[in-house]
Amino acid sequence: MKKLIALSFFIAMISCGKENQKKQHSDPVVSAIPPYDTVAIDSFSAGATSVDVARKIRISSLQYQDSLRQVQKKLEEEKLLNKVKEEKEKAVKETKDKNVKEEEIKKKTTEIPASQRTVNP
């Protein structure tokens, strides 16, 4: 009986030990592969950039700068147009105000009755 218990205990230890060994081997293999791409990091090391890639980068940066300049020019033109428009509106408003004041002055002079006008001899 003692041999049967010892044998079952020995078999249980062996079967449990095999699963742990599989897990131990699988963890280092999985962790050895990085979860991200290292190609981009490695390609920017010293001397790794090819002439064509560098030229494309320069061209794209020039295009980007040109597009920024165009946007800036458009914004400046819009500001100038808005400023001119505001000046025109202001001038029109001032002329209307002057006309209204002149009409009020004319009405005041015509509204004075003749009896109130006195002429000194």
Tab-separated table of N, CA and C in Angstrom:
chain	number	residue	atom	x	y	z
A	1	MET	N	0.802	-1.163	0.000
A	1	MET	CA	0.000	0.000	0.000
A	1	MET	C	0.869	1.260	0.000
A	2	LYS	N	1.916	1.240	0.773
A	2	LYS	CA	2.809	2.382	0.819
A	2	LYS	C	3.432	2.619	-0.549
A	3	LYS	N	3.710	1.542	-1.261
A	3	LYS	CA	4.313	1.682	-2.583
A	3	LYS	C	3.317	2.302	-3.565
A	4	LEU	N	2.041	1.965	-3.436
A	4	LEU	CA	1.010	2.508	-4.319
A	4	LEU	C	0.840	4.016	-4.088
A	5	ILE	N	0.840	4.442	-2.858
A	5	ILE	CA	0.720	5.870	-2.536
A	5	ILE	C	1.965	6.612	-3.025
A	6	ALA	N	3.125	6.039	-2.828
A	6	ALA	CA	4.365	6.669	-3.260
A	6	ALA	C	4.412	6.759	-4.780
A	7	LEU	N	3.935	5.710	-5.463
A	7	LEU	CA	3.918	5.701	-6.924
A	7	LEU	C	2.949	6.761	-7.461
A	8	SER	N	1.772	6.875	-6.897
A	8	SER	CA	0.803	7.887	-7.357
A	8	SER	C	1.331	9.304	-7.064
A	9	PHE	N	1.973	9.486	-5.933
A	9	PHE	CA	2.564	10.775	-5.603
A	9	PHE	C	3.674	11.114	-6.591
A	10	PHE	N	4.495	10.157	-6.937
A	10	PHE	CA	5.590	10.352	-7.886
A	10	PHE	C	5.042	10.699	-9.273
A	11	ILE	N	3.992	10.014	-9.719
A	11	ILE	CA	3.385	10.291	-11.032
A	11	ILE	C	2.760	11.698	-11.035
A	12	ALA	N	2.125	12.087	-9.965
A	12	ALA	CA	1.524	13.422	-9.867
A	12	ALA	C	2.602	14.499	-9.949
A	13	MET	N	3.721	14.291	-9.330
A	13	MET	CA	4.816	15.262	-9.362
A	13	MET	C	5.391	15.393	-10.762
A	14	ILE	N	5.521	14.274	-11.446
A	14	ILE	CA	6.073	14.303	-12.805
A	14	ILE	C	5.109	15.016	-13.749
A	15	SER	N	3.827	14.723	-13.641
A	15	SER	CA	2.856	15.342	-14.545
A	15	SER	C	2.743	16.847	-14.289
A	16	CYS	N	2.806	17.280	-13.075
A	16	CYS	CA	2.748	18.716	-12.763
A	16	CYS	C	4.036	19.412	-13.184
A	17	GLY	N	5.127	18.777	-13.096
A	17	GLY	CA	6.409	19.362	-13.462
A	17	GLY	C	6.526	19.601	-14.953
A	18	LYS	N	5.923	18.784	-15.788
A	18	LYS	CA	6.008	18.953	-17.237
A	18	LYS	C	5.283	20.215	-17.694
A	19	GLU	N	4.159	20.528	-17.105
A	19	GLU	CA	3.421	21.727	-17.496
A	19	GLU	C	4.211	22.987	-17.153
A	20	ASN	N	4.854	23.014	-16.039
A	20	ASN	CA	5.644	24.171	-15.650
A	20	ASN	C	6.826	24.368	-16.589
A	21	GLN	N	7.424	23.285	-17.033
A	21	GLN	CA	8.551	23.396	-17.938
A	21	GLN	C	8.104	23.969	-19.278
A	22	LYS	N	6.936	23.608	-19.768
A	22	LYS	CA	6.437	24.156	-21.031
A	22	LYS	C	6.194	25.658	-20.899
A	23	LYS	N	5.629	26.084	-19.804
A	23	LYS	CA	5.362	27.501	-19.596
A	23	LYS	C	6.660	28.282	-19.469
A	24	GLN	N	7.647	27.726	-18.844
A	24	GLN	CA	8.914	28.414	-18.689
A	24	GLN	C	9.597	28.600	-20.033
A	25	HIS	N	9.475	27.646	-20.924
A	25	HIS	CA	10.101	27.771	-22.233
A	25	HIS	C	9.328	28.726	-23.133
A	26	SER	N	8.033	28.798	-22.999
A	26	SER	CA	7.236	29.643	-23.883
A	26	SER	C	7.358	31.124	-23.522
A	27	ASP	N	7.513	31.478	-22.272
A	27	ASP	CA	7.600	32.874	-21.876
A	27	ASP	C	8.816	33.587	-22.465
A	28	PRO	N	10.027	33.035	-22.383
A	28	PRO	CA	11.163	33.745	-22.971
A	28	PRO	C	11.061	33.869	-24.491
A	29	VAL	N	10.455	32.908	-25.154
A	29	VAL	CA	10.329	32.981	-26.609
A	29	VAL	C	9.382	34.109	-26.988
A	30	VAL	N	8.273	34.240	-26.282
A	30	VAL	CA	7.301	35.284	-26.574
A	30	VAL	C	7.873	36.654	-26.226
A	31	SER	N	8.571	36.765	-25.124
A	31	SER	CA	9.106	38.054	-24.711
A	31	SER	C	10.304	38.473	-25.560
A	32	ALA	N	10.930	37.546	-26.284
A	32	ALA	CA	12.064	37.900	-27.129
A	32	ALA	C	11.605	38.683	-28.351
A	33	ILE	N	10.368	38.501	-28.788
A	33	ILE	CA	9.836	39.228	-29.938
A	33	ILE	C	9.193	40.514	-29.422
A	34	PRO	N	9.680	41.675	-29.871
A	34	PRO	CA	9.103	42.930	-29.376
A	34	PRO	C	7.691	43.125	-29.938
A	35	PRO	N	6.806	43.746	-29.186
A	35	PRO	CA	5.438	43.950	-29.650
A	35	PRO	C	5.294	45.132	-30.607
A	36	TYR	N	6.387	45.778	-30.969
A	36	TYR	CA	6.323	46.928	-31.859
A	36	TYR	C	7.342	46.751	-32.984
A	37	ASP	N	7.224	47.584	-34.000
A	37	ASP	CA	8.102	47.511	-35.154
A	37	ASP	C	9.337	48.368	-34.902
A	38	THR	N	10.516	47.778	-35.034
A	38	THR	CA	11.758	48.511	-34.795
A	38	THR	C	12.421	48.971	-36.082
A	39	VAL	N	11.793	48.749	-37.227
A	39	VAL	CA	12.406	49.116	-38.501
A	39	VAL	C	12.578	50.624	-38.591
A	40	ALA	N	11.580	51.389	-38.189
A	40	ALA	CA	11.662	52.843	-38.288
A	40	ALA	C	12.760	53.394	-37.384
A	41	ILE	N	12.925	52.828	-36.226
A	41	ILE	CA	13.958	53.295	-35.301
A	41	ILE	C	15.342	52.984	-35.867
A	42	ASP	N	15.508	51.799	-36.397
A	42	ASP	CA	16.804	51.400	-36.928
A	42	ASP	C	17.149	52.142	-38.211
A	43	SER	N	16.151	52.550	-39.009
A	43	SER	CA	16.441	53.177	-40.291
A	43	SER	C	16.981	54.589	-40.129
A	44	PHE	N	16.828	55.211	-38.974
A	44	PHE	CA	17.321	56.557	-38.780
A	44	PHE	C	18.668	56.599	-38.073
A	45	SER	N	19.324	55.470	-37.970
A	45	SER	CA	20.659	55.491	-37.389
A	45	SER	C	21.617	56.154	-38.376
A	46	ALA	N	22.825	56.443	-37.937
A	46	ALA	CA	23.778	57.184	-38.758
A	46	ALA	C	24.081	56.440	-40.048
A	47	GLY	N	23.868	57.103	-41.175
A	47	GLY	CA	24.174	56.525	-42.474
A	47	GLY	C	23.116	55.584	-43.004
A	48	ALA	N	22.003	55.416	-42.329
A	48	ALA	CA	20.986	54.467	-42.777
A	48	ALA	C	20.012	55.088	-43.773
A	49	THR	N	19.949	56.412	-43.853
A	49	THR	CA	19.014	57.077	-44.754
A	49	THR	C	19.617	57.131	-46.149
A	50	SER	N	18.869	56.651	-47.118
A	50	SER	CA	19.371	56.674	-48.487
A	50	SER	C	19.196	58.067	-49.077
A	51	VAL	N	19.852	58.310	-50.196
A	51	VAL	CA	19.792	59.614	-50.849
A	51	VAL	C	18.381	59.899	-51.343
A	52	ASP	N	17.709	58.887	-51.892
A	52	ASP	CA	16.351	59.072	-52.397
A	52	ASP	C	15.385	59.441	-51.277
A	53	VAL	N	15.532	58.775	-50.160
A	53	VAL	CA	14.647	59.059	-49.030
A	53	VAL	C	14.891	60.472	-48.520
A	54	ALA	N	16.143	60.871	-48.444
A	54	ALA	CA	16.463	62.218	-47.976
A	54	ALA	C	15.902	63.265	-48.935
A	55	ARG	N	15.994	63.002	-50.235
A	55	ARG	CA	15.455	63.935	-51.226
A	55	ARG	C	13.934	64.053	-51.096
A	56	LYS	N	13.261	62.925	-50.907
A	56	LYS	CA	11.805	62.946	-50.743
A	56	LYS	C	11.406	63.733	-49.497
A	57	ILE	N	12.200	63.579	-48.453
A	57	ILE	CA	11.908	64.316	-47.222
A	57	ILE	C	12.061	65.816	-47.460
A	58	ARG	N	13.123	66.218	-48.162
A	58	ARG	CA	13.328	67.633	-48.454
A	58	ARG	C	12.212	68.187	-49.327
A	59	ILE	N	11.818	67.426	-50.352
A	59	ILE	CA	10.756	67.877	-51.255
A	59	ILE	C	9.442	68.021	-50.497
A	60	SER	N	9.119	67.040	-49.680
A	60	SER	CA	7.856	67.110	-48.941
A	60	SER	C	7.869	68.262	-47.944
A	61	SER	N	9.029	68.521	-47.342
A	61	SER	CA	9.087	69.641	-46.399
A	61	SER	C	8.952	70.969	-47.141
A	62	LEU	N	9.523	71.078	-48.342
A	62	LEU	CA	9.369	72.297	-49.137
A	62	LEU	C	7.913	72.492	-49.542
A	63	GLN	N	7.257	71.416	-49.945
A	63	GLN	CA	5.845	71.510	-50.317
A	63	GLN	C	5.009	71.935	-49.119
A	64	TYR	N	5.336	71.405	-47.976
A	64	TYR	CA	4.606	71.765	-46.758
A	64	TYR	C	4.802	73.244	-46.437
A	65	GLN	N	6.040	73.713	-46.549
A	65	GLN	CA	6.310	75.121	-46.278
A	65	GLN	C	5.611	76.014	-47.296
A	66	ASP	N	5.603	75.591	-48.580
A	66	ASP	CA	4.907	76.361	-49.605
A	66	ASP	C	3.414	76.430	-49.314
A	67	SER	N	2.849	75.327	-48.896
A	67	SER	CA	1.418	75.337	-48.590
A	67	SER	C	1.127	76.248	-47.402
A	68	LEU	N	2.022	76.271	-46.423
A	68	LEU	CA	1.840	77.184	-45.292
A	68	LEU	C	1.916	78.640	-45.747
A	69	ARG	N	2.839	78.932	-46.659
A	69	ARG	CA	2.951	80.296	-47.181
A	69	ARG	C	1.683	80.697	-47.928
A	70	GLN	N	1.140	79.774	-48.721
A	70	GLN	CA	-0.087	80.076	-49.458
A	70	GLN	C	-1.242	80.359	-48.504
A	71	VAL	N	-1.343	79.581	-47.470
A	71	VAL	CA	-2.408	79.801	-46.485
A	71	VAL	C	-2.225	81.154	-45.813
A	72	GLN	N	-0.991	81.490	-45.497
A	72	GLN	CA	-0.719	82.768	-44.849
A	72	GLN	C	-1.065	83.928	-45.789
A	73	LYS	N	-0.728	83.801	-47.081
A	73	LYS	CA	-1.064	84.846	-48.047
A	73	LYS	C	-2.573	85.019	-48.155
A	74	LYS	N	-3.298	83.909	-48.185
A	74	LYS	CA	-4.758	83.994	-48.272
A	74	LYS	C	-5.339	84.702	-47.056
A	75	LEU	N	-4.800	84.397	-45.885
A	75	LEU	CA	-5.282	85.053	-44.669
A	75	LEU	C	-5.009	86.558	-44.708
A	76	GLU	N	-3.834	86.937	-45.192
A	76	GLU	CA	-3.502	88.354	-45.292
A	76	GLU	C	-4.420	89.058	-46.284
A	77	GLU	N	-4.695	88.402	-47.428
A	77	GLU	CA	-5.592	88.991	-48.420
A	77	GLU	C	-6.994	89.167	-47.847
A	78	GLU	N	-7.459	88.180	-47.113
A	78	GLU	CA	-8.781	88.282	-46.496
A	78	GLU	C	-8.828	89.427	-45.490
A	79	LYS	N	-7.752	89.587	-44.724
A	79	LYS	CA	-7.702	90.684	-43.763
A	79	LYS	C	-7.757	92.029	-44.483
A	80	LEU	N	-6.989	92.153	-45.582
A	80	LEU	CA	-6.998	93.401	-46.335
A	80	LEU	C	-8.374	93.675	-46.925
A	81	LEU	N	-9.005	92.648	-47.485
A	81	LEU	CA	-10.340	92.827	-48.058
A	81	LEU	C	-11.346	93.238	-46.986
A	82	ASN	N	-11.269	92.615	-45.841
A	82	ASN	CA	-12.175	92.973	-44.749
A	82	ASN	C	-11.932	94.411	-44.285
A	83	LYS	N	-10.668	94.805	-44.242
A	83	LYS	CA	-10.335	96.153	-43.815
A	83	LYS	C	-10.870	97.181	-44.806
A	84	VAL	N	-10.694	96.917	-46.101
A	84	VAL	CA	-11.195	97.825	-47.131
A	84	VAL	C	-12.721	97.891	-47.071
A	85	LYS	N	-13.343	96.757	-46.887
A	85	LYS	CA	-14.805	96.703	-46.810
A	85	LYS	C	-15.310	97.506	-45.611
A	86	GLU	N	-14.651	97.358	-44.478
A	86	GLU	CA	-15.042	98.114	-43.286
A	86	GLU	C	-14.861	99.616	-43.498
A	87	GLU	N	-13.776	100.000	-44.171
A	87	GLU	CA	-13.546	101.418	-44.443
A	87	GLU	C	-14.633	101.978	-45.351
A	88	LYS	N	-15.028	101.209	-46.365
A	88	LYS	CA	-16.095	101.661	-47.265
A	88	LYS	C	-17.408	101.806	-46.508
A	89	GLU	N	-17.715	100.826	-45.677
A	89	GLU	CA	-18.950	100.888	-44.894
A	89	GLU	C	-18.930	102.083	-43.947
A	90	LYS	N	-17.777	102.347	-43.370
A	90	LYS	CA	-17.647	103.473	-42.458
A	90	LYS	C	-17.840	104.793	-43.206
A	91	ALA	N	-17.253	104.895	-44.411
A	91	ALA	CA	-17.398	106.109	-45.210
A	91	ALA	C	-18.856	106.310	-45.614
A	92	VAL	N	-19.537	105.251	-46.012
A	92	VAL	CA	-20.947	105.346	-46.392
A	92	VAL	C	-21.783	105.779	-45.193
A	93	LYS	N	-21.488	105.240	-44.045
A	93	LYS	CA	-22.227	105.587	-42.834
A	93	LYS	C	-22.006	107.054	-42.471
A	94	GLU	N	-20.773	107.524	-42.611
A	94	GLU	CA	-20.479	108.923	-42.304
A	94	GLU	C	-21.214	109.859	-43.256
A	95	THR	N	-21.247	109.519	-44.538
A	95	THR	CA	-21.966	110.370	-45.496
A	95	THR	C	-23.457	110.376	-45.198
A	96	LYS	N	-24.006	109.246	-44.810
A	96	LYS	CA	-25.427	109.197	-44.451
A	96	LYS	C	-25.699	110.066	-43.230
A	97	ASP	N	-24.809	109.985	-42.245
A	97	ASP	CA	-24.973	110.802	-41.043
A	97	ASP	C	-24.917	112.296	-41.380
A	98	LYS	N	-24.000	112.677	-42.263
A	98	LYS	CA	-23.890	114.080	-42.665
A	98	LYS	C	-25.155	114.529	-43.382
A	99	ASN	N	-25.662	113.685	-44.261
A	99	ASN	CA	-26.885	114.025	-44.995
A	99	ASN	C	-28.067	114.182	-44.041
A	100	VAL	N	-28.154	113.303	-43.067
A	100	VAL	CA	-29.244	113.384	-42.092
A	100	VAL	C	-29.133	114.673	-41.292
A	101	LYS	N	-27.939	115.041	-40.887
A	101	LYS	CA	-27.746	116.271	-40.118
A	101	LYS	C	-28.098	117.500	-40.952
A	102	GLU	N	-27.695	117.499	-42.222
A	102	GLU	CA	-28.012	118.625	-43.104
A	102	GLU	C	-29.518	118.751	-43.294
A	103	GLU	N	-30.205	117.629	-43.440
A	103	GLU	CA	-31.655	117.663	-43.599
A	103	GLU	C	-32.327	118.191	-42.338
A	104	GLU	N	-31.820	117.813	-41.182
A	104	GLU	CA	-32.380	118.305	-39.927
A	104	GLU	C	-32.188	119.814	-39.802
A	105	ILE	N	-31.031	120.292	-40.227
A	105	ILE	CA	-30.760	121.734	-40.170
A	105	ILE	C	-31.710	122.474	-41.104
A	106	LYS	N	-31.934	121.921	-42.299
A	106	LYS	CA	-32.851	122.551	-43.258
A	106	LYS	C	-34.273	122.560	-42.710
A	107	LYS	N	-34.681	121.492	-42.077
A	107	LYS	CA	-36.026	121.422	-41.516
A	107	LYS	C	-36.193	122.440	-40.397
A	108	LYS	N	-35.173	122.604	-39.593
A	108	LYS	CA	-35.254	123.558	-38.489
A	108	LYS	C	-35.385	124.982	-39.013
A	109	THR	N	-34.636	125.264	-40.079
A	109	THR	CA	-34.715	126.625	-40.630
A	109	THR	C	-36.058	126.861	-41.304
A	110	THR	N	-36.637	125.870	-41.905
A	110	THR	CA	-37.927	126.038	-42.574
A	110	THR	C	-39.089	125.958	-41.596
A	111	GLU	N	-38.918	125.395	-40.458
A	111	GLU	CA	-39.991	125.247	-39.487
A	111	GLU	C	-40.242	126.522	-38.681
A	112	ILE	N	-39.348	127.430	-38.692
A	112	ILE	CA	-39.536	128.658	-37.913
A	112	ILE	C	-40.659	129.475	-38.571
A	113	PRO	N	-41.733	129.760	-37.843
A	113	PRO	CA	-42.830	130.541	-38.436
A	113	PRO	C	-42.412	132.000	-38.671
A	114	ALA	N	-43.149	132.632	-39.529
A	114	ALA	CA	-42.827	134.006	-39.920
A	114	ALA	C	-43.010	134.971	-38.764
A	115	SER	N	-43.922	134.668	-37.867
A	115	SER	CA	-44.169	135.566	-36.742
A	115	SER	C	-42.986	135.589	-35.779
A	116	GLN	N	-42.249	134.543	-35.751
A	116	GLN	CA	-41.099	134.497	-34.853
A	116	GLN	C	-39.882	135.183	-35.459
A	117	ARG	N	-39.907	135.321	-36.739
A	117	ARG	CA	-38.774	135.999	-37.369
A	117	ARG	C	-38.981	137.507	-37.213
A	118	THR	N	-38.071	138.087	-36.638
A	118	THR	CA	-38.165	139.537	-36.475
A	118	THR	C	-37.044	140.200	-37.225
A	119	VAL	N	-37.395	141.249	-37.827
A	119	VAL	CA	-36.395	141.991	-38.574
A	119	VAL	C	-36.169	143.310	-37.835
A	120	ASN	N	-35.010	143.588	-37.528
A	120	ASN	CA	-34.694	144.839	-36.848
A	120	ASN	C	-34.615	145.956	-37.881
A	121	PRO	N	-35.314	147.074	-37.629
A	121	PRO	CA	-35.252	148.182	-38.594
A	121	PRO	C	-33.967	148.959	-38.542
